[in-house]
Short mmCIF file of C-alpha atoms and ligand atoms in Angstrom, two decimals:
data_model
loop_
_atom_site.label_atom_id
_atom_site.label_comp_id
_atom_site.label_asym_id
_atom_site.label_seq_id
_atom_site.Cartn_x
_atom_site.Cartn_y
_atom_site.Cartn_z
CA UNK A 1 -41.83 -111.98 -203.20
CA UNK A 2 -41.44 -109.36 -200.95
CA UNK A 3 -40.86 -106.02 -202.58
CA UNK A 4 -38.06 -103.08 -201.66
CA UNK A 5 -39.96 -100.48 -199.60
CA UNK A 6 -37.08 -98.08 -201.03
CA UNK A 7 -37.28 -98.08 -204.83
CA UNK A 8 -39.90 -100.76 -204.74
CA UNK A 9 -37.57 -103.17 -206.80
CA UNK A 10 -38.56 -106.83 -206.02
CA UNK A 11 -35.34 -107.69 -207.24
CA UNK A 12 -34.55 -109.30 -203.59
CA UNK A 13 -32.96 -111.42 -201.52
CA UNK A 14 -32.73 -113.08 -197.81
CA UNK A 15 -29.22 -111.45 -196.30
CA UNK A 16 -28.08 -108.65 -194.75
CA UNK A 17 -24.75 -107.47 -193.07
CA UNK A 18 -25.84 -108.62 -189.53
CA UNK A 19 -26.97 -112.54 -190.83
CA UNK A 20 -23.31 -112.51 -192.27
CA UNK A 21 -21.73 -111.13 -189.18
CA UNK A 22 -23.77 -114.23 -187.60
CA UNK A 23 -22.00 -116.51 -189.80
CA UNK A 24 -18.52 -115.71 -189.71
CA UNK A 25 -18.87 -115.62 -185.42
CA UNK A 26 -20.07 -119.38 -186.53
CA UNK A 27 -17.09 -119.82 -188.67
CA UNK A 28 -15.03 -117.97 -186.35
CA UNK A 29 -15.79 -120.57 -183.32
CA UNK A 30 -16.58 -124.00 -185.42
CA UNK A 31 -13.19 -124.07 -187.23
CA UNK A 32 -11.75 -124.18 -184.00
CA UNK A 33 -13.49 -125.80 -182.48
CA UNK A 34 -12.57 -128.66 -184.65
CA UNK A 35 -9.28 -127.95 -185.24
CA UNK A 36 -7.55 -127.04 -181.76
CA UNK A 37 -9.69 -128.49 -179.13
CA UNK A 38 -10.34 -131.45 -181.28
CA UNK A 39 -14.38 -131.84 -181.19
CA UNK A 40 -16.15 -134.08 -183.43
CA UNK A 41 -16.52 -132.12 -186.59
CA UNK A 42 -20.12 -133.97 -187.38
CA UNK A 43 -21.34 -132.58 -184.16
CA UNK A 44 -19.51 -128.95 -184.60
CA UNK A 45 -21.10 -129.18 -188.52
CA UNK A 46 -24.45 -129.97 -186.79
CA UNK A 47 -24.27 -127.54 -184.51
CA UNK A 48 -23.50 -124.39 -186.93
CA UNK A 49 -26.26 -125.45 -189.22
CA UNK A 50 -28.84 -125.15 -186.33
CA UNK A 51 -26.89 -122.08 -185.71
CA UNK A 52 -27.06 -120.32 -188.99
CA UNK A 53 -31.01 -121.59 -189.90
CA UNK A 54 -31.04 -119.82 -185.74
CA UNK A 55 -29.52 -116.69 -187.25
CA UNK A 56 -32.20 -116.63 -190.08
CA UNK A 57 -34.86 -116.83 -188.31
CA UNK A 58 -33.75 -114.17 -185.85
CA UNK A 59 -32.24 -112.22 -187.87
CA UNK A 60 -34.41 -112.43 -190.74
CA UNK A 61 -33.62 -109.73 -192.98
CA UNK A 62 -34.02 -109.06 -196.65
CA UNK A 63 -31.67 -107.06 -199.06
CA UNK A 64 -32.58 -105.17 -202.41
CA UNK A 65 -30.16 -106.04 -205.50
CA UNK A 66 -30.92 -102.70 -206.88
CA UNK A 67 -30.53 -99.95 -204.32
CA UNK A 68 -29.04 -102.48 -201.60
CA UNK A 69 -31.34 -101.15 -199.02
CA UNK A 70 -31.66 -103.91 -195.96
CA UNK A 71 -34.67 -104.21 -194.08
CA UNK A 72 -36.36 -106.25 -191.58
CA UNK A 73 -39.07 -108.68 -192.09
ZN1 LIG B 1 -34.55 -101.04 -203.56
#
């Protein structure tokens, strides 16, 4: 269990603004790929899942639910 370096709280979870920003970019690329370019939805979904997992691994961040502090693992 990870502890917040700012306030010492144990109420933390994965996340952070950078990870959410990457999620939005992935969605912004994935939806038009299916709707506009008529790529296979299953293939696009698979690529999006891989991209989300990679984003979580590369931008491993935790956010404190008590004070809102964000830090890299
Ligand atoms: Zn905290």
